[in-house]
Amino acid sequence: MLGSCFMSWIFLMLLLDHFLLISCTAAISTEASAMVIDGKSIAKEIRHEITTEISRMKDEIGVIPGLAVILVGDRKDSATYVRNKKKACESVGVKSYEVCLPEDSTEEEVLKFISGFNDDPEVHGILVQLPLPSHMNEQNILNAVSIEKDVDGFHPLNIGRLAMRGREPLFVPCTPKGCIELLHRCDIDIKGKQAVVIGRSNIVGMPAALLLLREDATVSIVHSRTKNPEEITSQADIIISAVGQPNMVRGSWIKPGAVIIDVGINPVEDATSPRGYRLVGDVCYEEACKIASAVTPVPGGVGPMTIAMLLSNTLSSAKRMHNFQ
Amino acid sequence: MLGSCFMSWIFLMLLLDHFLLISCTAAISTEASAMVIDGKSIAKEIRHEITTEISRMKDEIGVIPGLAVILVGDRKDSATYVRNKKKACESVGVKSYEVCLPEDSTEEEVLKFISGFNDDPEVHGILVQLPLPSHMNEQNILNAVSIEKDVDGFHPLNIGRLAMRGREPLFVPCTPKGCIELLHRCDIDIKGKQAVVIGRSNIVGMPAALLLLREDATVSIVHSRTKNPEEITSQADIIISAVGQPNMVRGSWIKPGAVIIDVGINPVEDATSPRGYRLVGDVCYEEACKIASAVTPVPGGVGPMTIAMLLSNTLSSAKRMHNFQ
């Protein structure tokens, strides 16, 4: 009796297994199975936490964090970014200071404003919107921002500290910081994982790699000179892609179950869209959804995190300057 | 006639190929086949070039490069390193300034000497021998060295610039610079190659990885938290190992034909040696010789390059300060 029951049970298990196998295969081949990492709602949660902290700081010591943004020239995209940053500041209670200078301003004029903000105790963060007009030396201008107010985290001293064990940067660049924050908030383990960063830019790829290393991931950096990117990325538990190539990372580049953080925001022509284009990431989203365990959408993934991290850096700066815990 | 001659030639080639194949297989399985990268003779060549340059500078503008070394405490190994550096300075014509302070000196005393050397126009490089006594804050002391005289290249600003595209560090840390110089002088291609750095220390692993990346290698960094180091290193065209674990990297960790730069200098007990120990690298040398295409010995590989690069950094510093090409 027991034996026959056991045999039936085994049979049932085998049958179930068979069905599960079929349904799984079906999911991989035709349906999305990855968790979508909702950057928009995580960023909202972070902005809410920042609002609470700012209000507490204001109540306890009467200080309001201030962010100065310098925009030179009349690039439409830059103007949009600056407008969005200003709105974000307002939404959490950061006071924003904006300077808009004409395209033909001199480097000296920009430096004069930076110097003013460096000295202004009500300004805790200074941001120079990039790119600058081509007649300006970007390096000179960024270096002029006081390291204590470099909320963008692009100063080489900050990057150096980020690269060094036992040193702490004053600020971590916003976009890569946002990538890691997404992993943390989704309870995705980094320690001991194999991570691949695609792209080695100063503002995303390199600092992202340094951050992953600080979190004890084994890190590989893949770039335009890499001969076999697919071979390398397909071994990764975590991929952070920041290259600006629409849909470059295909399903075959991804190890089943990997986590994908897609920093790319690339416009591609789309006649069906009212604007004539739509935004896609570096990663082929539909294919990634079928093979990865978690993936950030574009838009609505890393994008909203960048501004949230800028606000977070500005708050940290104000706290540090006023020694407020 | 021509046809028969051609056939004989083909036959000869096939025969030769057959013998070569046998001898190659034999070499891989039982004999050493890798080129030994002779760091000692390459360092000698570099020191010779430096001597020539220093003599030219002295003749043309009357400037002699000066290197100040600060030694605190009475560690025997540190004293040996300092003595070797002094000897190396003498051999190429760098003027060396040495300060030896007792173990119980205060941080302020060390800082006073650094400040003096910072202001001394005859000193072009300042080196604080590490480790410092435990009651001193290493970070404070190293940060006090003027960035223009930081010939060790350990200042975070130098590391930051090393990490950033479009930025140039004033100095590159000596040991990793020596590793890359060995590759260059042996005509080993780096661009597009898969490189693995084992170890992520501030003084070797991390800057070595940053340098390889600047040379357009695809770089992976493996460390103590890496779960599958062998799997990763065995894909590498170039391995730089800097962990301080005797013979950790075995033959199975190495891809056939890879180039191995072994930074480790580890003492292991050896009753047959008069000193009771001998020095071995991180890489099992005998096994590496059978599978790699080129390998650095320990001692006599990277070691001599470190001091050569220190002299090279001191010369560069003097040239930069006096605008001498």
PDB file of C-alpha atoms in Angstrom, chain B residues 96-260:
ATOM      1  CA  SER B  96      69.099  61.911  -2.423  1.00  0.00           C
ATOM      2  CA  TYR B  97      68.063  63.549   0.841  1.00  0.00           C
ATOM      3  CA  GLU B  98      67.393  61.189   3.693  1.00  0.00           C
ATOM      4  CA  VAL B  99      65.645  61.776   6.984  1.00  0.00           C
ATOM      5  CA  CYS B 100      65.533  59.003   9.584  1.00  0.00           C
ATOM      6  CA  LEU B 101      63.242  59.636  12.512  1.00  0.00           C
ATOM      7  CA  PRO B 102      62.845  57.492  15.626  1.00  0.00           C
ATOM      8  CA  GLU B 103      59.838  55.175  16.029  1.00  0.00           C
ATOM      9  CA  ASP B 104      58.293  57.422  18.698  1.00  0.00           C
ATOM     10  CA  SER B 105      58.351  60.606  16.600  1.00  0.00           C
ATOM     11  CA  THR B 106      55.125  62.559  16.447  1.00  0.00           C
ATOM     12  CA  GLU B 107      53.020  63.068  13.344  1.00  0.00           C
ATOM     13  CA  GLU B 108      53.835  66.795  13.602  1.00  0.00           C
ATOM     14  CA  GLU B 109      57.570  66.105  13.355  1.00  0.00           C
ATOM     15  CA  VAL B 110      57.085  64.089  10.167  1.00  0.00           C
ATOM     16  CA  LEU B 111      54.770  66.772   8.767  1.00  0.00           C
ATOM     17  CA  LYS B 112      57.399  69.433   9.506  1.00  0.00           C
ATOM     18  CA  PHE B 113      59.968  67.595   7.378  1.00  0.00           C
ATOM     19  CA  ILE B 114      57.466  67.061   4.571  1.00  0.00           C
ATOM     20  CA  SER B 115      56.637  70.758   4.622  1.00  0.00           C
ATOM     21  CA  GLY B 116      60.349  71.606   4.442  1.00  0.00           C
ATOM     22  CA  PHE B 117      60.858  69.351   1.435  1.00  0.00           C
ATOM     23  CA  ASN B 118      57.688  70.714  -0.200  1.00  0.00           C
ATOM     24  CA  ASP B 119      59.264  74.183  -0.096  1.00  0.00           C
ATOM     25  CA  ASP B 120      62.786  73.099  -1.090  1.00  0.00           C
ATOM     26  CA  PRO B 121      63.358  73.832  -4.808  1.00  0.00           C
ATOM     27  CA  GLU B 122      66.177  71.274  -4.942  1.00  0.00           C
ATOM     28  CA  VAL B 123      63.811  68.454  -4.001  1.00  0.00           C
ATOM     29  CA  HIS B 124      61.680  67.210  -6.907  1.00  0.00           C
ATOM     30  CA  GLY B 125      60.288  64.090  -5.307  1.00  0.00           C
ATOM     31  CA  ILE B 126      59.271  63.172  -1.752  1.00  0.00           C
ATOM     32  CA  LEU B 127      58.818  59.632  -0.597  1.00  0.00           C
ATOM     33  CA  VAL B 128      57.554  58.535   2.804  1.00  0.00           C
ATOM     34  CA  GLN B 129      58.623  54.952   3.415  1.00  0.00           C
ATOM     35  CA  LEU B 130      55.621  52.830   4.406  1.00  0.00           C
ATOM     36  CA  PRO B 131      54.457  51.383   6.715  1.00  0.00           C
ATOM     37  CA  LEU B 132      54.513  54.202   9.237  1.00  0.00           C
ATOM     38  CA  PRO B 133      54.393  53.465  12.982  1.00  0.00           C
ATOM     39  CA  SER B 134      50.862  52.583  14.017  1.00  0.00           C
ATOM     40  CA  HIS B 135      50.328  55.761  16.068  1.00  0.00           C
ATOM     41  CA  MET B 136      50.519  57.873  12.921  1.00  0.00           C
ATOM     42  CA  ASN B 137      47.727  58.649  10.480  1.00  0.00           C
ATOM     43  CA  GLU B 138      49.172  57.501   7.149  1.00  0.00           C
ATOM     44  CA  GLN B 139      46.491  59.351   5.183  1.00  0.00           C
ATOM     45  CA  ASN B 140      47.280  62.711   6.840  1.00  0.00           C
ATOM     46  CA  ILE B 141      50.975  62.279   6.213  1.00  0.00           C
ATOM     47  CA  LEU B 142      50.700  61.186   2.582  1.00  0.00           C
ATOM     48  CA  ASN B 143      48.205  63.976   1.858  1.00  0.00           C
ATOM     49  CA  ALA B 144      50.758  66.500   3.125  1.00  0.00           C
ATOM     50  CA  VAL B 145      53.174  65.674   0.291  1.00  0.00           C
ATOM     51  CA  SER B 146      52.823  68.325  -2.418  1.00  0.00           C
ATOM     52  CA  ILE B 147      51.073  66.789  -5.418  1.00  0.00           C
ATOM     53  CA  GLU B 148      53.889  68.148  -7.635  1.00  0.00           C
ATOM     54  CA  LYS B 149      56.404  66.058  -5.649  1.00  0.00           C
ATOM     55  CA  ASP B 150      54.296  62.936  -5.069  1.00  0.00           C
ATOM     56  CA  VAL B 151      56.661  60.631  -7.020  1.00  0.00           C
ATOM     57  CA  ASP B 152      54.973  57.616  -5.437  1.00  0.00           C
ATOM     58  CA  GLY B 153      51.770  58.663  -7.211  1.00  0.00           C
ATOM     59  CA  PHE B 154      49.616  57.665  -4.228  1.00  0.00           C
ATOM     60  CA  HIS B 155      47.836  61.005  -3.799  1.00  0.00           C
ATOM     61  CA  PRO B 156      44.087  60.531  -4.452  1.00  0.00           C
ATOM     62  CA  LEU B 157      44.205  63.378  -6.953  1.00  0.00           C
ATOM     63  CA  ASN B 158      46.791  61.417  -8.974  1.00  0.00           C
ATOM     64  CA  ILE B 159      44.731  58.211  -8.696  1.00  0.00           C
ATOM     65  CA  GLY B 160      41.600  60.139  -9.713  1.00  0.00           C
ATOM     66  CA  ARG B 161      43.301  61.531 -12.791  1.00  0.00           C
ATOM     67  CA  LEU B 162      44.608  58.062 -13.616  1.00  0.00           C
ATOM     68  CA  ALA B 163      41.029  56.763 -13.489  1.00  0.00           C
ATOM     69  CA  MET B 164      39.621  59.511 -15.701  1.00  0.00           C
ATOM     70  CA  ARG B 165      39.678  59.677 -19.472  1.00  0.00           C
ATOM     71  CA  GLY B 166      41.127  62.922 -20.761  1.00  0.00           C
ATOM     72  CA  ARG B 167      43.000  63.601 -17.509  1.00  0.00           C
ATOM     73  CA  GLU B 168      46.682  63.019 -16.945  1.00  0.00           C
ATOM     74  CA  PRO B 169      48.151  62.103 -13.568  1.00  0.00           C
ATOM     75  CA  LEU B 170      51.322  63.957 -12.618  1.00  0.00           C
ATOM     76  CA  PHE B 171      52.829  60.642 -11.471  1.00  0.00           C
ATOM     77  CA  VAL B 172      51.895  56.999 -11.940  1.00  0.00           C
ATOM     78  CA  PRO B 173      52.584  54.672  -8.966  1.00  0.00           C
ATOM     79  CA  CYS B 174      55.955  52.998  -9.523  1.00  0.00           C
ATOM     80  CA  THR B 175      55.181  49.278  -9.327  1.00  0.00           C
ATOM     81  CA  PRO B 176      52.175  49.219 -11.688  1.00  0.00           C
ATOM     82  CA  LYS B 177      54.010  51.640 -14.004  1.00  0.00           C
ATOM     83  CA  GLY B 178      56.888  49.145 -13.994  1.00  0.00           C
ATOM     84  CA  CYS B 179      54.519  46.294 -14.922  1.00  0.00           C
ATOM     85  CA  ILE B 180      53.230  48.160 -17.973  1.00  0.00           C
ATOM     86  CA  GLU B 181      56.751  49.241 -18.931  1.00  0.00           C
ATOM     87  CA  LEU B 182      57.812  45.574 -18.938  1.00  0.00           C
ATOM     88  CA  LEU B 183      54.979  44.779 -21.359  1.00  0.00           C
ATOM     89  CA  HIS B 184      55.924  47.717 -23.599  1.00  0.00           C
ATOM     90  CA  ARG B 185      59.644  46.900 -23.643  1.00  0.00           C
ATOM     91  CA  CYS B 186      58.868  43.266 -24.504  1.00  0.00           C
ATOM     92  CA  ASP B 187      56.595  44.396 -27.381  1.00  0.00           C
ATOM     93  CA  ILE B 188      53.583  42.740 -25.819  1.00  0.00           C
ATOM     94  CA  ASP B 189      50.322  44.156 -27.205  1.00  0.00           C
ATOM     95  CA  ILE B 190      47.856  45.391 -24.591  1.00  0.00           C
ATOM     96  CA  LYS B 191      45.168  47.066 -26.706  1.00  0.00           C
ATOM     97  CA  GLY B 192      42.055  44.913 -27.026  1.00  0.00           C
ATOM     98  CA  LYS B 193      43.573  42.144 -24.907  1.00  0.00           C
ATOM     99  CA  GLN B 194      41.763  40.535 -22.020  1.00  0.00           C
ATOM    100  CA  ALA B 195      43.666  41.446 -18.867  1.00  0.00           C
ATOM    101  CA  VAL B 196      43.048  40.256 -15.329  1.00  0.00           C
ATOM    102  CA  VAL B 197      44.508  41.978 -12.291  1.00  0.00           C
ATOM    103  CA  ILE B 198      44.572  39.849  -9.149  1.00  0.00           C
ATOM    104  CA  GLY B 199      44.424  42.082  -6.081  1.00  0.00           C
ATOM    105  CA  ARG B 200      42.918  45.549  -5.695  1.00  0.00           C
ATOM    106  CA  SER B 201      45.383  47.359  -3.438  1.00  0.00           C
ATOM    107  CA  ASN B 202      45.811  51.127  -3.653  1.00  0.00           C
ATOM    108  CA  ILE B 203      49.478  50.799  -4.498  1.00  0.00           C
ATOM    109  CA  VAL B 204      49.468  48.024  -7.115  1.00  0.00           C
ATOM    110  CA  GLY B 205      46.240  46.258  -8.079  1.00  0.00           C
ATOM    111  CA  MET B 206      43.915  49.224  -8.579  1.00  0.00           C
ATOM    112  CA  PRO B 207      46.386  51.500 -10.408  1.00  0.00           C
ATOM    113  CA  ALA B 208      47.533  48.520 -12.540  1.00  0.00           C
ATOM    114  CA  ALA B 209      43.908  47.949 -13.588  1.00  0.00           C
ATOM    115  CA  LEU B 210      43.470  51.652 -14.384  1.00  0.00           C
ATOM    116  CA  LEU B 211      46.669  51.681 -16.446  1.00  0.00           C
ATOM    117  CA  LEU B 212      45.631  48.583 -18.425  1.00  0.00           C
ATOM    118  CA  LEU B 213      42.294  50.247 -19.117  1.00  0.00           C
ATOM    119  CA  ARG B 214      44.072  53.376 -20.365  1.00  0.00           C
ATOM    120  CA  GLU B 215      45.963  51.071 -22.732  1.00  0.00           C
ATOM    121  CA  ASP B 216      42.615  49.797 -24.058  1.00  0.00           C
ATOM    122  CA  ALA B 217      42.698  46.345 -22.498  1.00  0.00           C
ATOM    123  CA  THR B 218      39.459  44.764 -21.353  1.00  0.00           C
ATOM    124  CA  VAL B 219      40.092  44.598 -17.634  1.00  0.00           C
ATOM    125  CA  SER B 220      38.762  42.337 -14.888  1.00  0.00           C
ATOM    126  CA  ILE B 221      39.692  42.748 -11.233  1.00  0.00           C
ATOM    127  CA  VAL B 222      39.792  39.611  -9.137  1.00  0.00           C
ATOM    128  CA  HIS B 223      40.175  39.773  -5.338  1.00  0.00           C
ATOM    129  CA  SER B 224      39.686  37.952  -2.062  1.00  0.00           C
ATOM    130  CA  ARG B 225      35.894  37.979  -2.433  1.00  0.00           C
ATOM    131  CA  THR B 226      35.947  36.516  -5.940  1.00  0.00           C
ATOM    132  CA  LYS B 227      34.306  33.108  -5.954  1.00  0.00           C
ATOM    133  CA  ASN B 228      35.831  31.713  -9.144  1.00  0.00           C
ATOM    134  CA  PRO B 229      39.239  33.362  -9.663  1.00  0.00           C
ATOM    135  CA  GLU B 230      40.635  30.458 -11.699  1.00  0.00           C
ATOM    136  CA  GLU B 231      37.706  30.617 -14.140  1.00  0.00           C
ATOM    137  CA  ILE B 232      38.354  34.317 -14.737  1.00  0.00           C
ATOM    138  CA  THR B 233      42.169  34.280 -14.904  1.00  0.00           C
ATOM    139  CA  SER B 234      42.157  31.343 -17.295  1.00  0.00           C
ATOM    140  CA  GLN B 235      40.491  33.567 -19.917  1.00  0.00           C
ATOM    141  CA  ALA B 236      43.145  36.270 -19.671  1.00  0.00           C
ATOM    142  CA  ASP B 237      45.756  37.163 -22.274  1.00  0.00           C
ATOM    143  CA  ILE B 238      47.618  39.150 -19.593  1.00  0.00           C
ATOM    144  CA  ILE B 239      47.645  38.478 -15.855  1.00  0.00           C
ATOM    145  CA  ILE B 240      49.083  40.917 -13.318  1.00  0.00           C
ATOM    146  CA  SER B 241      49.111  39.322  -9.897  1.00  0.00           C
ATOM    147  CA  ALA B 242      49.644  41.411  -6.759  1.00  0.00           C
ATOM    148  CA  VAL B 243      48.205  39.608  -3.757  1.00  0.00           C
ATOM    149  CA  GLY B 244      51.123  38.346  -1.684  1.00  0.00           C
ATOM    150  CA  GLN B 245      50.071  34.684  -1.678  1.00  0.00           C
ATOM    151  CA  PRO B 246      52.975  32.360  -2.517  1.00  0.00           C
ATOM    152  CA  ASN B 247      52.293  30.195  -5.595  1.00  0.00           C
ATOM    153  CA  MET B 248      48.559  30.923  -5.568  1.00  0.00           C
ATOM    154  CA  VAL B 249      48.264  31.133  -9.354  1.00  0.00           C
ATOM    155  CA  ARG B 250      48.747  27.584 -10.631  1.00  0.00           C
ATOM    156  CA  GLY B 251      49.201  26.383 -14.201  1.00  0.00           C
ATOM    157  CA  SER B 252      45.469  25.620 -14.469  1.00  0.00           C
ATOM    158  CA  TRP B 253      44.734  29.330 -13.830  1.00  0.00           C
ATOM    159  CA  ILE B 254      46.631  30.316 -16.966  1.00  0.00           C
ATOM    160  CA  LYS B 255      45.481  30.327 -20.584  1.00  0.00           C
ATOM    161  CA  PRO B 256      48.087  28.787 -22.897  1.00  0.00           C
ATOM    162  CA  GLY B 257      50.167  31.611 -24.342  1.00  0.00           C
ATOM    163  CA  ALA B 258      49.189  34.190 -21.719  1.00  0.00           C
ATOM    164  CA  VAL B 259      51.653  36.765 -20.394  1.00  0.00           C
ATOM    165  CA  ILE B 260      52.225  36.710 -16.635  1.00  0.00           C
TER     166      ILE B 260
END
